Backbone as numpy.savetxt, mean C-alpha at the origin, in Angstrom:
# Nx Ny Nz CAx CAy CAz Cx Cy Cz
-23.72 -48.09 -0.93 -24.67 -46.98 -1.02 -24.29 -45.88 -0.01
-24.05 -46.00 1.27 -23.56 -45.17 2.47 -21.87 -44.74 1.66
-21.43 -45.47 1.45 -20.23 -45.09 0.84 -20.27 -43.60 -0.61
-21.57 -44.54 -0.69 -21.53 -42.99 -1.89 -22.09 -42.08 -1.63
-23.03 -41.83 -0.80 -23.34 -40.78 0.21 -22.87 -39.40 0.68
-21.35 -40.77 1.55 -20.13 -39.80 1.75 -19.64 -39.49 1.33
-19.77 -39.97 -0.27 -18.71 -39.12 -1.03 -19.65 -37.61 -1.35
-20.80 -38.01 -1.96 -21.67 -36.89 -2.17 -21.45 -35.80 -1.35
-21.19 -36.16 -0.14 -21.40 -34.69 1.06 -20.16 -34.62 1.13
-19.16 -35.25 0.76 -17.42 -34.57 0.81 -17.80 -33.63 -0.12
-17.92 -34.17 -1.01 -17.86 -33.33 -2.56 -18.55 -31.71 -2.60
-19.74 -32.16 -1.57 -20.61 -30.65 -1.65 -20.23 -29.86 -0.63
-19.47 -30.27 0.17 -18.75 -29.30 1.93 -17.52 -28.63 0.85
-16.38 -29.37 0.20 -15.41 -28.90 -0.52 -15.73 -28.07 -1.66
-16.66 -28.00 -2.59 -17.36 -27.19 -3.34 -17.62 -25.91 -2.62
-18.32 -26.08 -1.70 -18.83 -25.14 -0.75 -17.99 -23.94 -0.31
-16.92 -25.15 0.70 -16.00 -24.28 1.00 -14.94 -23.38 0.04
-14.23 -24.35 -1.40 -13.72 -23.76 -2.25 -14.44 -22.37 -3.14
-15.93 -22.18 -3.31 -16.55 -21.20 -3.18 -16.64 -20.10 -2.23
-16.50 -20.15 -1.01 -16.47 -19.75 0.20 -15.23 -18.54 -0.06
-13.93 -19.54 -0.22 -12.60 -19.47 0.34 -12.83 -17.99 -1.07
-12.98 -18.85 -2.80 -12.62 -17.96 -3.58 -13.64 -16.35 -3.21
-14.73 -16.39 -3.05 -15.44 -15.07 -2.92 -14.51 -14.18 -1.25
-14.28 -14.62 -0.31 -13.23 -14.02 0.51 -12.36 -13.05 0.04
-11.43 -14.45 -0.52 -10.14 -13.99 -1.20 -10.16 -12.18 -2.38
-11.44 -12.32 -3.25 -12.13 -11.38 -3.97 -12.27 -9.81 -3.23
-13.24 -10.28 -2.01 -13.43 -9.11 -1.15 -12.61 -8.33 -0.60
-11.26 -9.47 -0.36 -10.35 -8.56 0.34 -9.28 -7.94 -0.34
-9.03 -8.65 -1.76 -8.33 -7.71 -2.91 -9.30 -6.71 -3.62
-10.35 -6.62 -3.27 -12.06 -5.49 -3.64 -10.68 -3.87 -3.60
-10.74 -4.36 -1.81 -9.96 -2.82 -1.22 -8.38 -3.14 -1.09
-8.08 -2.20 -1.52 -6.35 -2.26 -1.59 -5.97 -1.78 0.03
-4.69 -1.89 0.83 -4.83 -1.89 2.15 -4.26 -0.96 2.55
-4.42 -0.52 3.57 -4.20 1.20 4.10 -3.11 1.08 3.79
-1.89 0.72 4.03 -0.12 0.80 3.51 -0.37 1.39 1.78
-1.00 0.68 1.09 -0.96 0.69 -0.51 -1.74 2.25 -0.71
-2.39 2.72 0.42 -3.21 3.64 -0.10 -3.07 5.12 0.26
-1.67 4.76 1.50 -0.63 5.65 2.27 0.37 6.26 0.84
0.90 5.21 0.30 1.81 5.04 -1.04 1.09 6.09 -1.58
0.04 5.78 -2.26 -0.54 6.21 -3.34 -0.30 7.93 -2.82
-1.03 8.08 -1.69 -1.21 9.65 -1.35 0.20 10.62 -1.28
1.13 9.44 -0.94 2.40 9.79 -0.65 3.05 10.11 -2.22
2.76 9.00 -2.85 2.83 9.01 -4.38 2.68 10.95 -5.07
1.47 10.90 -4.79 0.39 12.05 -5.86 1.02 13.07 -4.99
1.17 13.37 -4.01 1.82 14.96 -3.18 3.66 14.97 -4.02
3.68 14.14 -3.68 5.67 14.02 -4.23 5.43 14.70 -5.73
4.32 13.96 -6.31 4.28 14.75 -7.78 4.24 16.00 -7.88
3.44 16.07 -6.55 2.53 17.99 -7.31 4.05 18.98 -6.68
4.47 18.61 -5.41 5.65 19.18 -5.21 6.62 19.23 -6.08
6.94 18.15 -6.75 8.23 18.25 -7.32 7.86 18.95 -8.91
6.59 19.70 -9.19 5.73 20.27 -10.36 6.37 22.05 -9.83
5.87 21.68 -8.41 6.24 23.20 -7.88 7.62 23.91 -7.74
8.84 22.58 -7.95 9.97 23.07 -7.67 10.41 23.70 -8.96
11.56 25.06 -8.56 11.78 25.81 -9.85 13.45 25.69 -9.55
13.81 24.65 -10.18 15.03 23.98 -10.04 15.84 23.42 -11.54
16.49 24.21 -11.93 17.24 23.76 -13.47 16.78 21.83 -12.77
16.76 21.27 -14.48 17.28 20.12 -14.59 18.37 19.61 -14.30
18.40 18.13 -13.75 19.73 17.94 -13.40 20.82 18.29 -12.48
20.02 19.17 -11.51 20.49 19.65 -9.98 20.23 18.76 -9.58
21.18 18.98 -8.00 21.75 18.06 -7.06 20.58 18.52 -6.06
20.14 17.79 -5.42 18.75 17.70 -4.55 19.23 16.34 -3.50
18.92 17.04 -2.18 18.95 16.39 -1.05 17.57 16.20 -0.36
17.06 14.65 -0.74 15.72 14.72 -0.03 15.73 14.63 1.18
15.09 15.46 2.49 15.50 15.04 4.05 14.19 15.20 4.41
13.82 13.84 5.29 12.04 13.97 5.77 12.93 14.08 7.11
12.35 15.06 7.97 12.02 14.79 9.85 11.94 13.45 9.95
12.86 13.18 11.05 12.76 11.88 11.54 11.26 12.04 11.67
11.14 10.32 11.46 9.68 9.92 11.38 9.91 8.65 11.17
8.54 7.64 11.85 8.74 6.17 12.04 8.66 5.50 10.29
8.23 6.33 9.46 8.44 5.64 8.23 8.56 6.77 7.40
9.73 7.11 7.49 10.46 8.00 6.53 10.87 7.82 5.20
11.53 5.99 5.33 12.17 5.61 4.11 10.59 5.84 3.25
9.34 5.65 3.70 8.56 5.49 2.34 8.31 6.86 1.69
7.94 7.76 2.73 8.02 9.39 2.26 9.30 9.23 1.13
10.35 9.12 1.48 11.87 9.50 0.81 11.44 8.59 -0.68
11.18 7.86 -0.81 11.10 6.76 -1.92 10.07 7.07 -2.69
9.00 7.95 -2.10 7.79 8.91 -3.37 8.45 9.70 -3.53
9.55 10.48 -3.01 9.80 11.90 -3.49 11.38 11.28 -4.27
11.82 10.47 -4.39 13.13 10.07 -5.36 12.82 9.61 -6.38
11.23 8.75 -6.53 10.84 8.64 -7.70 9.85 9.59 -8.41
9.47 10.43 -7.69 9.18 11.42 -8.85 10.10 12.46 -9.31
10.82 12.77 -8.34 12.11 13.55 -9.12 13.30 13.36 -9.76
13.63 11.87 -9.81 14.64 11.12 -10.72 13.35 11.36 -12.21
12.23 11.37 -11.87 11.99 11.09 -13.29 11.91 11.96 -14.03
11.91 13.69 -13.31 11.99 14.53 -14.45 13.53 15.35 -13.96
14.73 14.65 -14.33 15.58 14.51 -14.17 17.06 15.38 -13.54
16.30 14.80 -12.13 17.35 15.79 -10.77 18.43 14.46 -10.76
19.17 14.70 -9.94 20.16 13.89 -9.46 19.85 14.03 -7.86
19.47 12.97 -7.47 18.97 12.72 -5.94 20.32 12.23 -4.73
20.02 12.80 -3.90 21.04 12.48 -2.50 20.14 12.13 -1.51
20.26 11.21 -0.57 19.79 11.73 0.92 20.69 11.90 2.07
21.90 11.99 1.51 22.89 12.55 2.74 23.56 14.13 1.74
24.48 14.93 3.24 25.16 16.25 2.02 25.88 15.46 0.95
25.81 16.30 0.30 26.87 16.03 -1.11 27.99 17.69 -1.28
28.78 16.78 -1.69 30.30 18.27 -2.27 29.60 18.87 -3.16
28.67 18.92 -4.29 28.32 19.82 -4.76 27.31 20.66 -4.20
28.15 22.01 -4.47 27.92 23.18 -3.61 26.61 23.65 -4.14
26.15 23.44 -5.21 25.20 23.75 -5.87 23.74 23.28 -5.62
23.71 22.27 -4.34 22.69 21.56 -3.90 21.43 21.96 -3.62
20.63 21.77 -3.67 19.71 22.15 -3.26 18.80 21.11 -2.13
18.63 21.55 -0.73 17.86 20.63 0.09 16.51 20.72 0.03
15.72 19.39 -0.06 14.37 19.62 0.12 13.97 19.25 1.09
13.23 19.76 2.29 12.90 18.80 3.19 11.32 19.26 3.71
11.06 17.42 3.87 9.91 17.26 3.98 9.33 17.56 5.26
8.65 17.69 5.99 7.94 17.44 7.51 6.35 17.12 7.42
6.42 15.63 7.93 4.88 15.13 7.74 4.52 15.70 9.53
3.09 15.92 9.05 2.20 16.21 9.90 1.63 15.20 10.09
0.56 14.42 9.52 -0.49 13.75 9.82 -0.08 12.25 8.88
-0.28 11.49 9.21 -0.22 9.89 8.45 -1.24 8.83 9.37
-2.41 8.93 9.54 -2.99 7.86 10.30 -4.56 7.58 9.41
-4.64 6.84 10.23 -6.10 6.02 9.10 -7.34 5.95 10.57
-7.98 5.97 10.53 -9.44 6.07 11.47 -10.70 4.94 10.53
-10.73 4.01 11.75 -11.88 3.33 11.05 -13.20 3.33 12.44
-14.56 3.75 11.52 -15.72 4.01 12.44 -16.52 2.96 11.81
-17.20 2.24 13.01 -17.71 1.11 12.37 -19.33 1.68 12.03
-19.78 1.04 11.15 -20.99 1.48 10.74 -22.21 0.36 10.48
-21.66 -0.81 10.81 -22.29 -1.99 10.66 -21.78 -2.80 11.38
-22.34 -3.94 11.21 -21.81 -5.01 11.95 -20.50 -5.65 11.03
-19.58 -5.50 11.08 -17.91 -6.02 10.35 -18.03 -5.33 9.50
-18.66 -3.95 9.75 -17.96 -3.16 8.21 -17.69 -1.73 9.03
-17.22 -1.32 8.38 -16.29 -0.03 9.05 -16.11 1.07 7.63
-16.24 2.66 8.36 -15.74 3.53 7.39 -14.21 3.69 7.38
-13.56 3.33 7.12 -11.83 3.67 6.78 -11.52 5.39 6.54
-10.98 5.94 6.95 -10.41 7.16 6.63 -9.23 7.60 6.48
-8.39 7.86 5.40 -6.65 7.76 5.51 -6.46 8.87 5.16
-5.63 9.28 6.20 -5.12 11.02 5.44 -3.48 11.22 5.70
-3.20 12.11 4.91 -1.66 12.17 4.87 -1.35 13.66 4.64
-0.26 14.22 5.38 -0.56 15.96 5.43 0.78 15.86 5.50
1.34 17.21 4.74 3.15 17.47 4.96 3.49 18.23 4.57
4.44 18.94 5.09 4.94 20.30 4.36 6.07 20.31 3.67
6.37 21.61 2.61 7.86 21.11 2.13 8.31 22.02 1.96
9.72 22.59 2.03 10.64 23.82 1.52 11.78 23.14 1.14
12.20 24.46 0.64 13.60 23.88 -0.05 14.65 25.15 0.50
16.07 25.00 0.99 16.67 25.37 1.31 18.73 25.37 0.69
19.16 26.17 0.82 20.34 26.30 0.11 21.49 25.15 1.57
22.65 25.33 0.68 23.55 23.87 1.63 23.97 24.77 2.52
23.67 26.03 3.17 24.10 26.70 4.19 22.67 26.82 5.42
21.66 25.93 4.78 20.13 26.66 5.55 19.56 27.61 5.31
19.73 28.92 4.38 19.41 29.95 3.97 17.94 29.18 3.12
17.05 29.52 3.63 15.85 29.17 3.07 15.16 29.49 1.46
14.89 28.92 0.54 14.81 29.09 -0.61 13.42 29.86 -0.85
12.50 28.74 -0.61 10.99 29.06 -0.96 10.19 27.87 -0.02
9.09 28.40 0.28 8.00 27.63 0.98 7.12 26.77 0.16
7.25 25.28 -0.37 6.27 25.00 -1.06 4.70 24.90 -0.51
4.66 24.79 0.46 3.10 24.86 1.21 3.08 23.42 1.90
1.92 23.48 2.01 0.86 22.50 2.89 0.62 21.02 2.06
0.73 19.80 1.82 -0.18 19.32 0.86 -0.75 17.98 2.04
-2.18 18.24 1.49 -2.81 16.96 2.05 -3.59 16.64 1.02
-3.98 14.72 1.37 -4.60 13.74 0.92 -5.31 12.88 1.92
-6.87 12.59 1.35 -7.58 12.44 2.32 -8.59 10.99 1.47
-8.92 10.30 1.66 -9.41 9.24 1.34 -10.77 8.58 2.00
-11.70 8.03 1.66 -12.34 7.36 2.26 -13.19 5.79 1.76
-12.95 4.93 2.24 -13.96 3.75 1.74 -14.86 3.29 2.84
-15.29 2.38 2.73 -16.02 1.14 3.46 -15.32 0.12 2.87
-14.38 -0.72 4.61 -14.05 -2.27 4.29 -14.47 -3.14 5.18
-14.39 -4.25 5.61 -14.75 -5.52 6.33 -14.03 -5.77 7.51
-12.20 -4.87 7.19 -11.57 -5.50 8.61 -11.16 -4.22 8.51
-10.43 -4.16 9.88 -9.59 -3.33 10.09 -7.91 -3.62 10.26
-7.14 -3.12 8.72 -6.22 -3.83 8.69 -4.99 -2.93 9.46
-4.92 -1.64 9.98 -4.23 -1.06 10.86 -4.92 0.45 11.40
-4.53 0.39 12.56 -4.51 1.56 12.80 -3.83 2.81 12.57
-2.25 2.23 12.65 -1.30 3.29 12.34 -1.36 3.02 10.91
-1.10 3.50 10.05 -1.59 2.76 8.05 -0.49 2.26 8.08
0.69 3.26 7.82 1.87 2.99 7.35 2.51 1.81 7.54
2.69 0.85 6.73 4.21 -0.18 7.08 4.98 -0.25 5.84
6.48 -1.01 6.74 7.55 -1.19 5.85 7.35 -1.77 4.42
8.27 -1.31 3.64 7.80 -2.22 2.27 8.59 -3.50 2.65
9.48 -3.64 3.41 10.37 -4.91 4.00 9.26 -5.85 4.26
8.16 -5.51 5.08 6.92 -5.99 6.22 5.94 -6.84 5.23
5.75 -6.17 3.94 4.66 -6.53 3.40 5.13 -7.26 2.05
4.43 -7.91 1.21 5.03 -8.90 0.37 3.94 -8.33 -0.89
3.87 -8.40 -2.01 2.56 -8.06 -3.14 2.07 -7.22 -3.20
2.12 -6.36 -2.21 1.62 -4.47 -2.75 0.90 -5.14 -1.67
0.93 -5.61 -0.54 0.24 -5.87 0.61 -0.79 -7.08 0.89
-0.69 -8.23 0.01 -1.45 -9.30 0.09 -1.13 -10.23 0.93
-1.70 -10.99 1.90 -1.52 -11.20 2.93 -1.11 -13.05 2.35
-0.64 -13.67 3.62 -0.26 -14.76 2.92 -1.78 -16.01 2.67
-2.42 -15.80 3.32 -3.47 -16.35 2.62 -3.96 -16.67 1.07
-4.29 -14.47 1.02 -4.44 -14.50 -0.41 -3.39 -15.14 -1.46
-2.18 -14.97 -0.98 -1.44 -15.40 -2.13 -0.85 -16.80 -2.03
-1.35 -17.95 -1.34 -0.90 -19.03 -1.18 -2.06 -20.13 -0.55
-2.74 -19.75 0.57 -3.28 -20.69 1.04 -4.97 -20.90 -0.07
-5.27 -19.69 0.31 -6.69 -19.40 -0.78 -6.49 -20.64 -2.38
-5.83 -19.94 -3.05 -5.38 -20.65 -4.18 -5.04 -22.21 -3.92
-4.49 -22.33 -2.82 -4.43 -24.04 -2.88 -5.32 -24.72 -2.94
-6.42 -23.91 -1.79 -7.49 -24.71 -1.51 -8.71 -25.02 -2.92
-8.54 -23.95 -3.32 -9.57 -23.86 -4.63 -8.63 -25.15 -5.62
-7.43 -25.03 -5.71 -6.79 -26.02 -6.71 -7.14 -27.11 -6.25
-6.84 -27.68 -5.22 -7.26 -29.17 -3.94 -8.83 -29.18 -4.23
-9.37 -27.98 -4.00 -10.83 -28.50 -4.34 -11.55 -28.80 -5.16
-10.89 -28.48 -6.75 -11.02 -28.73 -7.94 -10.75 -30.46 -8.46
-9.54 -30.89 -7.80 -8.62 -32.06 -8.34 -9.80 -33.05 -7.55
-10.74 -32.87 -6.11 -10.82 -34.09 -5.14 -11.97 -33.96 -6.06
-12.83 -32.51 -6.50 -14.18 -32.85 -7.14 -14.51 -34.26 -8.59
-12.89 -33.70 -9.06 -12.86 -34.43 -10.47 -12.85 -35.68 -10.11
-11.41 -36.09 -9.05 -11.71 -37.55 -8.54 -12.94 -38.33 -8.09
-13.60 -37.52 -7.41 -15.18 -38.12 -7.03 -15.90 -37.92 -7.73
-16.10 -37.39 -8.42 -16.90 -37.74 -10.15 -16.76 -38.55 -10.87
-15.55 -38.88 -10.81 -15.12 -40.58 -12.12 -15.31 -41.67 -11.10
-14.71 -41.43 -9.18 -14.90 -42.39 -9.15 -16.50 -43.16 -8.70
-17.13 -42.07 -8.47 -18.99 -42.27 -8.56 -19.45 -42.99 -10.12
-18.97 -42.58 -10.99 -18.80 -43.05 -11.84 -18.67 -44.55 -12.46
-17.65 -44.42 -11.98 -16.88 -46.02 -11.92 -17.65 -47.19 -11.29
């Protein structure tokens, strides 16, 4: 009788917790994470710029961001939106004389979180940069302007201060190894011990 007891209260702590673990796991894929949401902004400006450039098809284009601690991701929104309406991309000079340089200079890339509750916080991500384009001698072409992107949610943690990280750094569009390994075990483990202690209460 004590024996089945303990099974009863294994059964309802692991239920519990496998409930627990899955509603977590939920909340924190709810909000996508400042890196994914850096992308995105970085994403949508590369578009509207490369809308603004008045550049035959199929020119030679040198993307160059200002050194900056995460340049490669700037460079990697602006190669995929302009490979797609179809430049031929460099990021070092190239022999064709015909080049055209674009270069970027970010201003602003940081995220601000103000807490507003107890474990919840306003998130704020903004991303600001300028762009021109210039001939392979420096002779300046045209000024594309200013572009910023500005964001705001409410999340639970605070997953950086500085937003930006490597795409090297992060694994799943930024899911942490929990979500994508430990979470899921536990719910699977907690599924298999429930079934076992059901047949063998049973039994």
């Amino acid at each position: 009788m004590v024996f089945r007891l303990w099974q009863f209260r294994v059964m309802g702590s692991i239920v519990a917790l496998g409930t627990f673990v899955g509603s977590a796991a939920s909340q924190e894929l709810a909000n996508p994470s400042t890196a994914m949401i850096v992308r995105q902004q970085l994403g949508s400006i590369a578009e509207e710029v490369a809308d603004k450039l008045q550049i035959v098809a199929n020119s030679a284009v040198i993307v160059s961001v200002q050194p900056h601690s995460e340049r490669e991701l700037a460079e990697n929104a602006f190669i995929k939106s302009l490979e797609n309406r179809g430049f031929r991309l460099f990021l070092k000079p190239t022999r064709d004389s015909g080049a055209v340089n674009l270069r970027i200079t970010i201003l602003n890339d940081r995220a601000q979180f103000k807490e507003t509750a107890q474990h919840t916080y306003e998130r704020i991500v903004q991303t600001e940069l300028e762009a021109r384009t210039e001939r392979d001698n420096g002779e300046s072409i045209a000024y594309l302007g200013t572009f910023h992107r500005v964001s705001s949610d409410t999340v639970s943690l605070k997953d950086a201060e500085v937003p930006v990280q490597r795409q090297g750094e992060v694994g799943d569009e930024g899911a942490t190894l929990f979500q994508r390994l430990v979470g899921p075990l536990i719910v699977l483990a907690s599924g298999i011990i429930v079934i076992y202690l059901f047949f063998t209460v049973r039994s």
